[in-house]
PDB file of C-alpha atoms in Angstrom:
ATOM      1  CA  GLY A   1     -69.099   7.880  15.833  1.00 35.00           C
ATOM      2  CA  GLU A   2     -69.937   8.960  19.381  1.00 37.00           C
ATOM      3  CA  SER A   3     -73.529   8.461  20.371  1.00 35.00           C
ATOM      4  CA  VAL A   4     -75.373  11.725  20.534  1.00 37.00           C
ATOM      5  CA  GLY A   5     -78.769  10.470  21.602  1.00 45.00           C
ATOM      6  CA  LEU A   6     -81.507  11.847  19.390  1.00 53.00           C
ATOM      7  CA  HIS A   7     -79.206  14.304  17.658  1.00 69.00           C
ATOM      8  CA  LEU A   8     -77.271  13.214  14.602  1.00 83.00           C
ATOM      9  CA  PRO A   9     -73.822  14.709  14.061  1.00 92.00           C
ATOM     10  CA  THR A  10     -74.356  17.390  11.448  1.00 95.00           C
ATOM     11  CA  LEU A  11     -72.062  18.851   8.818  1.00 96.00           C
ATOM     12  CA  SER A  12     -73.179  22.143   7.293  1.00 96.00           C
ATOM     13  CA  VAL A  13     -71.501  23.313   4.090  1.00 96.00           C
ATOM     14  CA  GLN A  14     -72.045  25.852   1.345  1.00 97.00           C
ATOM     15  CA  GLU A  15     -72.925  24.773  -2.181  1.00 97.00           C
ATOM     16  CA  GLY A  16     -69.758  24.212  -4.160  1.00 97.00           C
ATOM     17  CA  ASP A  17     -67.613  23.360  -1.134  1.00 96.00           C
ATOM     18  CA  ASN A  18     -66.017  19.961  -0.703  1.00 97.00           C
ATOM     19  CA  SER A  19     -67.494  17.856   2.113  1.00 97.00           C
ATOM     20  CA  ILE A  20     -65.762  15.228   4.218  1.00 97.00           C
ATOM     21  CA  ILE A  21     -67.817  12.844   6.315  1.00 97.00           C
ATOM     22  CA  ASN A  22     -65.971  10.615   8.748  1.00 95.00           C
ATOM     23  CA  CYS A  23     -66.743   7.256  10.264  1.00 94.00           C
ATOM     24  CA  ALA A  24     -64.985   5.123  12.861  1.00 92.00           C
ATOM     25  CA  TYR A  25     -65.735   1.441  12.402  1.00 89.00           C
ATOM     26  CA  SER A  26     -65.503  -1.170  15.077  1.00 83.00           C
ATOM     27  CA  ASN A  27     -64.485  -4.533  13.618  1.00 86.00           C
ATOM     28  CA  SER A  28     -60.939  -4.973  12.378  1.00 86.00           C
ATOM     29  CA  ALA A  29     -62.059  -8.216  10.667  1.00 86.00           C
ATOM     30  CA  SER A  30     -64.478  -6.415   8.327  1.00 88.00           C
ATOM     31  CA  ASP A  31     -63.714  -6.980   4.648  1.00 88.00           C
ATOM     32  CA  TYR A  32     -66.029  -4.572   2.954  1.00 89.00           C
ATOM     33  CA  PHE A  33     -67.152  -1.009   3.618  1.00 92.00           C
ATOM     34  CA  ILE A  34     -70.026   0.869   2.070  1.00 93.00           C
ATOM     35  CA  TRP A  35     -71.383   4.408   2.202  1.00 95.00           C
ATOM     36  CA  TYR A  36     -75.133   4.915   1.966  1.00 95.00           C
ATOM     37  CA  LYS A  37     -77.111   8.113   1.466  1.00 97.00           C
ATOM     38  CA  GLN A  38     -80.579   8.379   2.991  1.00 97.00           C
ATOM     39  CA  GLU A  39     -82.790  11.272   1.988  1.00 95.00           C
ATOM     40  CA  SER A  40     -85.762  12.225   4.111  1.00 91.00           C
ATOM     41  CA  GLY A  41     -88.615   9.751   3.673  1.00 87.00           C
ATOM     42  CA  LYS A  42     -86.570   7.329   1.567  1.00 91.00           C
ATOM     43  CA  GLY A  43     -84.575   4.168   2.017  1.00 94.00           C
ATOM     44  CA  PRO A  44     -80.765   4.138   2.061  1.00 95.00           C
ATOM     45  CA  GLN A  45     -79.120   4.389  -1.347  1.00 94.00           C
ATOM     46  CA  PHE A  46     -75.727   2.874  -2.191  1.00 92.00           C
ATOM     47  CA  ILE A  47     -73.071   5.505  -2.974  1.00 95.00           C
ATOM     48  CA  ILE A  48     -69.708   3.778  -3.090  1.00 95.00           C
ATOM     49  CA  ASP A  49     -67.915   0.817  -1.568  1.00 92.00           C
ATOM     50  CA  ILE A  50     -64.351  -0.247  -0.848  1.00 94.00           C
ATOM     51  CA  ARG A  51     -62.738  -3.534   0.026  1.00 92.00           C
ATOM     52  CA  SER A  52     -60.296  -3.912   2.881  1.00 92.00           C
ATOM     53  CA  ASN A  53     -57.346  -4.493   0.513  1.00 93.00           C
ATOM     54  CA  MET A  54     -57.714  -0.958  -0.858  1.00 95.00           C
ATOM     55  CA  ASP A  55     -57.168   2.437   0.759  1.00 96.00           C
ATOM     56  CA  LYS A  56     -58.880   4.688  -1.771  1.00 97.00           C
ATOM     57  CA  ARG A  57     -61.621   4.428  -4.343  1.00 97.00           C
ATOM     58  CA  GLN A  58     -63.107   7.141  -6.522  1.00 97.00           C
ATOM     59  CA  GLY A  59     -66.512   7.500  -8.058  1.00 95.00           C
ATOM     60  CA  GLN A  60     -68.318  10.359  -9.677  1.00 93.00           C
ATOM     61  CA  ARG A  61     -67.744  13.355  -7.340  1.00 96.00           C
ATOM     62  CA  VAL A  62     -67.178  10.974  -4.413  1.00 98.00           C
ATOM     63  CA  THR A  63     -64.042   9.414  -2.953  1.00 98.00           C
ATOM     64  CA  VAL A  64     -63.846   6.909  -0.135  1.00 97.00           C
ATOM     65  CA  LEU A  65     -60.685   6.611   1.955  1.00 97.00           C
ATOM     66  CA  LEU A  66     -59.966   3.677   4.247  1.00 96.00           C
ATOM     67  CA  ASN A  67     -57.375   3.728   7.028  1.00 95.00           C
ATOM     68  CA  LYS A  68     -57.308   0.257   8.543  1.00 92.00           C
ATOM     69  CA  THR A  69     -54.617   1.171  11.054  1.00 92.00           C
ATOM     70  CA  VAL A  70     -56.976   3.467  12.941  1.00 93.00           C
ATOM     71  CA  LYS A  71     -60.211   1.846  11.684  1.00 92.00           C
ATOM     72  CA  HIS A  72     -61.366   5.024   9.970  1.00 94.00           C
ATOM     73  CA  LEU A  73     -63.421   5.547   6.841  1.00 95.00           C
ATOM     74  CA  SER A  74     -64.187   8.836   5.141  1.00 97.00           C
ATOM     75  CA  LEU A  75     -66.410   9.993   2.307  1.00 97.00           C
ATOM     76  CA  GLN A  76     -65.353  13.023   0.334  1.00 98.00           C
ATOM     77  CA  ILE A  77     -67.930  14.769  -1.841  1.00 98.00           C
ATOM     78  CA  ALA A  78     -66.571  17.263  -4.343  1.00 97.00           C
ATOM     79  CA  ALA A  79     -68.488  20.411  -5.291  1.00 97.00           C
ATOM     80  CA  THR A  80     -71.332  19.649  -2.884  1.00 97.00           C
ATOM     81  CA  GLN A  81     -74.812  20.402  -4.188  1.00 97.00           C
ATOM     82  CA  PRO A  82     -78.128  21.016  -2.348  1.00 96.00           C
ATOM     83  CA  GLY A  83     -79.276  17.613  -3.614  1.00 96.00           C
ATOM     84  CA  ASP A  84     -76.507  16.022  -1.556  1.00 97.00           C
ATOM     85  CA  SER A  85     -78.325  17.034   1.648  1.00 97.00           C
ATOM     86  CA  ALA A  86     -79.157  13.774   3.408  1.00 97.00           C
ATOM     87  CA  VAL A  87     -78.042  11.465   6.204  1.00 97.00           C
ATOM     88  CA  TYR A  88     -74.941   9.471   5.311  1.00 97.00           C
ATOM     89  CA  PHE A  89     -74.266   6.093   6.896  1.00 96.00           C
ATOM     90  CA  CYS A  90     -71.089   4.091   6.715  1.00 95.00           C
ATOM     91  CA  ALA A  91     -71.486   0.323   6.959  1.00 93.00           C
ATOM     92  CA  GLU A  92     -69.118  -2.606   7.361  1.00 91.00           C
ATOM     93  CA  ALA A  93     -69.513  -6.246   6.441  1.00 87.00           C
ATOM     94  CA  HIS A  94     -67.653  -9.524   6.230  1.00 81.00           C
ATOM     95  CA  ASP A  95     -67.119 -11.408   2.995  1.00 71.00           C
ATOM     96  CA  SER A  96     -69.648 -13.948   4.228  1.00 64.00           C
ATOM     97  CA  GLY A  97     -72.391 -11.621   3.157  1.00 69.00           C
ATOM     98  CA  TYR A  98     -74.776  -8.836   3.920  1.00 64.00           C
ATOM     99  CA  SER A  99     -76.285 -10.608   6.895  1.00 67.00           C
ATOM    100  CA  THR A 100     -73.162  -9.304   8.649  1.00 75.00           C
ATOM    101  CA  LEU A 101     -73.725  -5.699   7.514  1.00 84.00           C
ATOM    102  CA  THR A 102     -73.524  -3.236  10.412  1.00 88.00           C
ATOM    103  CA  PHE A 103     -74.383   0.426   9.993  1.00 92.00           C
ATOM    104  CA  GLY A 104     -72.600   3.272  11.726  1.00 92.00           C
ATOM    105  CA  LYS A 105     -74.520   6.017  13.486  1.00 90.00           C
ATOM    106  CA  GLY A 106     -74.943   8.421  10.579  1.00 94.00           C
ATOM    107  CA  THR A 107     -74.056  12.023   9.798  1.00 96.00           C
ATOM    108  CA  MET A 108     -76.488  14.596   8.492  1.00 96.00           C
ATOM    109  CA  LEU A 109     -75.125  16.735   5.660  1.00 97.00           C
ATOM    110  CA  LEU A 110     -76.844  20.097   5.165  1.00 96.00           C
ATOM    111  CA  VAL A 111     -75.939  22.014   2.009  1.00 96.00           C
ATOM    112  CA  SER A 112     -77.029  25.624   1.755  1.00 94.00           C
ATOM    113  CA  PRO A 113     -77.249  27.426  -1.586  1.00 90.00           C
TER     114      PRO A 113
ATOM    115  CA  ASP B   1     -86.156  -2.742 -13.054  1.00 60.00           C
ATOM    116  CA  THR B   2     -83.872  -1.908 -10.120  1.00 64.00           C
ATOM    117  CA  GLU B   3     -86.576  -1.203  -7.585  1.00 91.00           C
ATOM    118  CA  VAL B   4     -87.660  -2.681  -4.332  1.00 96.00           C
ATOM    119  CA  THR B   5     -91.311  -1.792  -3.787  1.00 97.00           C
ATOM    120  CA  GLN B   6     -92.842  -1.653  -0.336  1.00 97.00           C
ATOM    121  CA  THR B   7     -96.496  -1.311   0.615  1.00 97.00           C
ATOM    122  CA  PRO B   8     -98.099   0.347   2.396  1.00 97.00           C
ATOM    123  CA  LYS B   9     -95.977   3.495   2.721  1.00 96.00           C
ATOM    124  CA  HIS B  10     -97.732   4.388   5.963  1.00 97.00           C
ATOM    125  CA  LEU B  11     -99.599   2.190   8.436  1.00 97.00           C
ATOM    126  CA  VAL B  12    -101.311   3.064  11.694  1.00 96.00           C
ATOM    127  CA  MET B  13    -102.465   0.171  13.837  1.00 95.00           C
ATOM    128  CA  GLY B  14    -103.696  -0.546  17.317  1.00 93.00           C
ATOM    129  CA  MET B  15    -102.004  -2.955  19.674  1.00 92.00           C
ATOM    130  CA  THR B  16    -104.624  -5.635  19.039  1.00 91.00           C
ATOM    131  CA  ASN B  17    -104.596  -5.402  15.249  1.00 91.00           C
ATOM    132  CA  LYS B  18    -103.072  -7.824  12.760  1.00 95.00           C
ATOM    133  CA  LYS B  19    -101.524  -6.257   9.686  1.00 96.00           C
ATOM    134  CA  SER B  20     -98.872  -7.074   7.100  1.00 98.00           C
ATOM    135  CA  LEU B  21     -96.114  -5.199   5.309  1.00 98.00           C
ATOM    136  CA  LYS B  22     -95.261  -6.281   1.790  1.00 98.00           C
ATOM    137  CA  CYS B  23     -92.103  -6.087  -0.284  1.00 98.00           C
ATOM    138  CA  GLU B  24     -91.507  -6.993  -3.918  1.00 98.00           C
ATOM    139  CA  GLN B  25     -88.477  -7.044  -6.203  1.00 97.00           C
ATOM    140  CA  HIS B  26     -88.065  -8.203  -9.794  1.00 92.00           C
ATOM    141  CA  MET B  27     -84.297  -8.092 -10.063  1.00 93.00           C
ATOM    142  CA  GLY B  28     -83.881 -11.845  -9.647  1.00 92.00           C
ATOM    143  CA  HIS B  29     -82.241 -11.330  -6.272  1.00 93.00           C
ATOM    144  CA  ARG B  30     -82.204 -14.396  -4.054  1.00 92.00           C
ATOM    145  CA  ALA B  31     -81.577 -12.687  -0.722  1.00 92.00           C
ATOM    146  CA  MET B  32     -84.141 -10.421   0.924  1.00 94.00           C
ATOM    147  CA  TYR B  33     -83.983  -8.574   4.201  1.00 95.00           C
ATOM    148  CA  TRP B  34     -86.126  -6.752   6.743  1.00 97.00           C
ATOM    149  CA  TYR B  35     -84.587  -3.862   8.668  1.00 96.00           C
ATOM    150  CA  LYS B  36     -86.088  -1.663  11.388  1.00 97.00           C
ATOM    151  CA  GLN B  37     -85.088   1.986  11.606  1.00 97.00           C
ATOM    152  CA  LYS B  38     -85.987   4.332  14.455  1.00 95.00           C
ATOM    153  CA  ALA B  39     -85.803   8.086  13.983  1.00 92.00           C
ATOM    154  CA  LYS B  40     -82.242   9.429  13.654  1.00 89.00           C
ATOM    155  CA  LYS B  41     -80.795   5.919  14.076  1.00 93.00           C
ATOM    156  CA  PRO B  42     -79.191   3.517  11.615  1.00 95.00           C
ATOM    157  CA  PRO B  43     -81.141   0.569  10.190  1.00 95.00           C
ATOM    158  CA  GLU B  44     -81.041  -2.580  12.316  1.00 94.00           C
ATOM    159  CA  LEU B  45     -81.257  -6.020  10.713  1.00 93.00           C
ATOM    160  CA  MET B  46     -84.277  -8.113  11.670  1.00 95.00           C
ATOM    161  CA  PHE B  47     -84.469 -11.033   9.224  1.00 95.00           C
ATOM    162  CA  VAL B  48     -82.616 -12.436   6.220  1.00 92.00           C
ATOM    163  CA  TYR B  49     -84.110 -14.797   3.660  1.00 94.00           C
ATOM    164  CA  SER B  50     -81.768 -16.592   1.318  1.00 91.00           C
ATOM    165  CA  TYR B  51     -83.260 -18.659  -1.518  1.00 92.00           C
ATOM    166  CA  GLU B  52     -86.679 -18.321   0.145  1.00 94.00           C
ATOM    167  CA  LYS B  53     -85.458 -19.817   3.417  1.00 94.00           C
ATOM    168  CA  LEU B  54     -85.078 -17.880   6.653  1.00 93.00           C
ATOM    169  CA  SER B  55     -81.355 -17.753   7.320  1.00 89.00           C
ATOM    170  CA  ILE B  56     -81.080 -15.062   9.978  1.00 84.00           C
ATOM    171  CA  ASN B  57     -83.452 -13.988  12.769  1.00 88.00           C
ATOM    172  CA  GLU B  58     -81.785 -11.328  14.887  1.00 87.00           C
ATOM    173  CA  SER B  59     -83.660 -12.264  18.073  1.00 90.00           C
ATOM    174  CA  VAL B  60     -86.773 -10.473  16.870  1.00 95.00           C
ATOM    175  CA  PRO B  61     -89.897 -10.848  19.067  1.00 95.00           C
ATOM    176  CA  SER B  62     -92.460 -13.320  17.787  1.00 95.00           C
ATOM    177  CA  ARG B  63     -95.024 -10.544  17.280  1.00 96.00           C
ATOM    178  CA  PHE B  64     -93.077  -9.981  14.030  1.00 97.00           C
ATOM    179  CA  SER B  65     -93.460 -12.923  11.657  1.00 97.00           C
ATOM    180  CA  PRO B  66     -91.692 -12.910   8.275  1.00 97.00           C
ATOM    181  CA  GLU B  67     -92.812 -14.864   5.254  1.00 97.00           C
ATOM    182  CA  CYS B  68     -91.237 -15.372   1.830  1.00 97.00           C
ATOM    183  CA  PRO B  69     -93.938 -16.789  -0.498  1.00 95.00           C
ATOM    184  CA  ASN B  70     -91.589 -16.795  -3.497  1.00 94.00           C
ATOM    185  CA  SER B  71     -88.273 -15.353  -4.612  1.00 91.00           C
ATOM    186  CA  SER B  72     -89.806 -11.961  -5.486  1.00 96.00           C
ATOM    187  CA  LEU B  73     -91.971 -11.376  -2.430  1.00 97.00           C
ATOM    188  CA  LEU B  74     -91.301 -10.818   1.252  1.00 98.00           C
ATOM    189  CA  ASN B  75     -93.942 -10.142   3.871  1.00 98.00           C
ATOM    190  CA  LEU B  76     -93.759  -9.069   7.489  1.00 98.00           C
ATOM    191  CA  HIS B  77     -96.820 -10.035   9.516  1.00 98.00           C
ATOM    192  CA  LEU B  78     -97.527  -7.883  12.548  1.00 97.00           C
ATOM    193  CA  HIS B  79     -99.615  -8.886  15.566  1.00 95.00           C
ATOM    194  CA  ALA B  80    -100.004  -7.485  19.071  1.00 95.00           C
ATOM    195  CA  LEU B  81     -97.378  -4.807  18.517  1.00 95.00           C
ATOM    196  CA  GLN B  82     -96.316  -2.281  21.130  1.00 96.00           C
ATOM    197  CA  PRO B  83     -96.021   1.507  20.699  1.00 96.00           C
ATOM    198  CA  GLU B  84     -92.213   1.159  20.842  1.00 96.00           C
ATOM    199  CA  ASP B  85     -92.426  -0.897  17.630  1.00 97.00           C
ATOM    200  CA  SER B  86     -93.308   2.303  15.775  1.00 97.00           C
ATOM    201  CA  ALA B  87     -90.528   2.791  13.222  1.00 97.00           C
ATOM    202  CA  LEU B  88     -89.638   2.767   9.540  1.00 97.00           C
ATOM    203  CA  TYR B  89     -89.485  -0.832   8.279  1.00 98.00           C
ATOM    204  CA  LEU B  90     -87.139  -1.238   5.347  1.00 97.00           C
ATOM    205  CA  CYS B  91     -86.992  -4.123   2.918  1.00 97.00           C
ATOM    206  CA  ALA B  92     -83.838  -4.780   0.917  1.00 95.00           C
ATOM    207  CA  SER B  93     -82.575  -7.314  -1.580  1.00 94.00           C
ATOM    208  CA  SER B  94     -79.244  -8.430  -2.993  1.00 91.00           C
ATOM    209  CA  GLN B  95     -77.904 -10.965  -5.445  1.00 88.00           C
ATOM    210  CA  ASP B  96     -77.302 -13.972  -3.181  1.00 77.00           C
ATOM    211  CA  GLU B  97     -75.864 -12.475   0.023  1.00 71.00           C
ATOM    212  CA  VAL B  98     -73.178 -10.422  -1.700  1.00 68.00           C
ATOM    213  CA  GLY B  99     -73.254  -7.532  -4.136  1.00 68.00           C
ATOM    214  CA  GLU B 100     -75.055  -4.246  -3.872  1.00 79.00           C
ATOM    215  CA  LEU B 101     -77.897  -4.033  -1.368  1.00 88.00           C
ATOM    216  CA  PHE B 102     -81.010  -2.351  -2.779  1.00 92.00           C
ATOM    217  CA  PHE B 103     -83.424  -0.800  -0.305  1.00 95.00           C
ATOM    218  CA  GLY B 104     -87.084   0.019  -0.687  1.00 96.00           C
ATOM    219  CA  GLU B 105     -88.449   3.343   0.531  1.00 95.00           C
ATOM    220  CA  GLY B 106     -89.832   1.780   3.670  1.00 97.00           C
ATOM    221  CA  SER B 107     -93.162   1.413   5.417  1.00 97.00           C
ATOM    222  CA  ARG B 108     -93.641   3.884   8.245  1.00 97.00           C
ATOM    223  CA  LEU B 109     -95.492   2.119  11.046  1.00 97.00           C
ATOM    224  CA  THR B 110     -97.232   3.821  13.939  1.00 97.00           C
ATOM    225  CA  VAL B 111     -98.599   1.672  16.748  1.00 96.00           C
ATOM    226  CA  LEU B 112    -101.173   3.391  18.952  1.00 94.00           C
TER     227      LEU B 112
END
């Protein structure tokens, strides 16, 4: 999650590859972690979440891994498709609610056919 | 209906204009939010309404004035904005202040 000014970190993959997007979060007291996908011209869309008492959660084609020791979150997308091209944000929150939600800096995923 | 609807999608205004952004949801959610998003940056929280009452104001300048007329509607009134206020304004809602956060597609604001 280093700041790169106006340039988002970008991950370029081929269709069918597996993608891994990483995120370093800042608050060791966060209880809840979410990955959002934001396509061009649209609002963020919920992908998958994980609570701090878990280290792995699987959805359809997506897996989120949480390593609390090093405050690291990753999103794995299996068999990446062109429709997965978007900016992906990790976010962290406390159990007290979404008013505490803080977004990470985002990674652009580009999938070529 | 799992949508958050925002209007207008695009708005261009001068620094002396008064305009409003509107947001509507019919999911029965009791928490609604305004976020501001600059290009290539993450969304930043501006306001939170919980049960139609303003619960969070993240030190937003008074030229932005939120309003929650009822549990389904959220407005953002704009007055005397600056060019640096140009951004994508996102509305979101959630059941109470927990549970999945649903975002609208945003209103892209340009201040000349």
